[in-house]
Amino acid sequence: MTVVLTGATSGIGQAAARLLAPQVTRLILHGPQRPQEVTGQLEKLRAAGPGEVHYVHADFDSLAMVRALASEISKITDRVDVLINNAGRPGAPRRRLSHDGNEATLQTNYLAAVLLTERLTPLLLPSGGRVVHVASATHLSTSLDPDDLNLERSHYSATTAYARSKLALVAHARWLVEQAAPPQPDTVSLHPGVISTELLHAMFDIGGDSVVHGAHNVVNTALSTGRWAGQYLDERRPVQPNPITLDADFRHRLAHRTFDLLHRSGKAPEEAEALP
């Protein structure tokens, strides 16, 4: 089994990598650090089991680096069984734009995940693969206007930007299995729990469960048998997501605006043909 895990060098991702290393044949990790900065972590993972462990660096503030990440993964493997889109950042204290001109939280947490999923879908299909979006229960508390994804006309706050990016992820998981052109990989989104990470404490003055707890929820979802078919999980339990994510028209509008933003930032012509 080959698993790709983004955001694997800290928090839930780092703990999930430790759980996955003994269980999979090939583990491909992503992080924002240069390879020499994570040498110790990689050595421990390689010692944890007989499988391969690879690392690819990419800064999701640049969508060109997301495309390069997908290209590097395709050089390492010709199939992916599970893609775990775990990379995320808290909302910035003030609205900030990415290298591509998108609201930075939206790009790191959502646009990068959509783009990486699109690029790796050809590797996922032969294995009947799965995409796991690590979302958040904060998506239940917000709304999202597909015509204002970059918060140009709406009030900005760090928690709003974060929650909106996670709402978009939940909607994309549903869109991918219900409205995208077939065939598509099985897809699921989940809230891993309220987990004590730097990301949590950057926005909320609360405690949480350990990163190992969150990692177990992510790994269980990723490796479970059967199909999730776009469901949203609260830890390990399927629950109803924000009602707006169940609206097919909303998902269509969100997908259209998402692909438009990706196109404007240098999306490949062949991907543009998939525009909803």
XYZ file of N, CA and C in Angstrom, residues 106 110 143-154 164 167-168 171 244 247-261 264:
105
model
N -7.062 30.036 2.817
C -7.820 29.294 1.812
C -6.889 28.504 0.901
N -7.162 24.604 1.475
C -8.182 24.124 0.538
C -7.701 24.042 -0.908
N -20.314 30.275 7.184
C -20.939 30.205 5.868
C -19.876 30.564 4.840
N -20.204 30.388 3.579
C -19.211 30.615 2.531
C -19.905 31.074 1.269
N -19.452 32.201 0.752
C -19.951 32.715 -0.521
C -18.940 32.330 -1.597
N -19.304 31.439 -2.529
C -18.350 31.033 -3.564
C -17.843 32.184 -4.415
N -18.580 33.286 -4.445
C -18.142 34.447 -5.224
C -17.218 35.367 -4.434
N -16.928 35.002 -3.187
C -16.012 35.802 -2.361
C -15.091 34.869 -1.578
N -14.476 33.916 -2.289
C -13.624 32.938 -1.617
C -12.431 33.591 -0.938
N -11.937 34.677 -1.504
C -10.735 35.307 -0.965
C -11.022 36.390 0.073
N -12.268 36.426 0.565
C -12.637 37.368 1.631
C -12.288 38.808 1.264
N -12.586 39.167 0.039
C -12.342 40.543 -0.399
C -13.457 41.481 0.029
N -14.670 40.931 0.180
C -15.822 41.784 0.510
C -16.428 41.452 1.866
N -15.985 40.374 2.488
C -16.540 39.951 3.778
C -15.603 40.338 4.914
N -13.901 28.702 7.122
C -14.354 28.707 5.727
C -13.524 27.748 4.869
N -14.803 24.310 5.628
C -16.115 24.093 5.027
C -15.952 23.749 3.547
N -15.070 24.463 2.875
C -14.825 24.185 1.458
C -14.301 22.772 1.252
N -17.203 20.307 1.544
C -18.022 20.361 0.338
C -17.323 19.697 -0.840
N -25.110 23.503 4.190
C -24.811 24.091 2.882
C -23.963 23.158 2.023
N -25.902 20.934 -0.403
C -26.609 21.598 -1.500
C -25.800 21.450 -2.781
N -26.324 20.709 -3.749
C -25.589 20.431 -4.986
C -25.287 21.709 -5.758
N -26.207 22.666 -5.731
C -25.960 23.923 -6.452
C -24.816 24.689 -5.807
N -24.779 24.727 -4.469
C -23.667 25.373 -3.779
C -22.348 24.702 -4.139
N -22.327 23.374 -4.131
C -21.091 22.655 -4.452
C -20.655 22.932 -5.883
N -21.602 23.014 -6.785
C -21.263 23.310 -8.180
C -20.641 24.701 -8.297
N -21.244 25.692 -7.653
C -20.711 27.058 -7.700
C -19.331 27.120 -7.062
N -19.159 26.424 -5.932
C -17.855 26.403 -5.260
C -16.800 25.762 -6.159
N -17.141 24.639 -6.780
C -16.187 23.966 -7.663
C -15.821 24.871 -8.840
N -16.805 25.532 -9.416
C -16.545 26.416 -10.556
C -15.585 27.538 -10.172
N -15.837 28.185 -9.026
C -14.972 29.287 -8.594
C -13.600 28.767 -8.176
N -13.551 27.578 -7.593
C -12.270 26.981 -7.189
C -11.387 26.752 -8.403
N -11.936 26.099 -9.423
C -11.147 25.824 -10.620
C -10.789 27.107 -11.355
N -11.627 28.115 -11.226
C -11.304 29.404 -11.823
C -10.077 30.014 -11.145
N -10.025 29.948 -9.810
C -8.856 30.471 -9.088
C -7.602 29.679 -9.444
N -6.440 30.688 -12.904
C -5.790 32.004 -12.926
C -4.380 31.957 -12.351
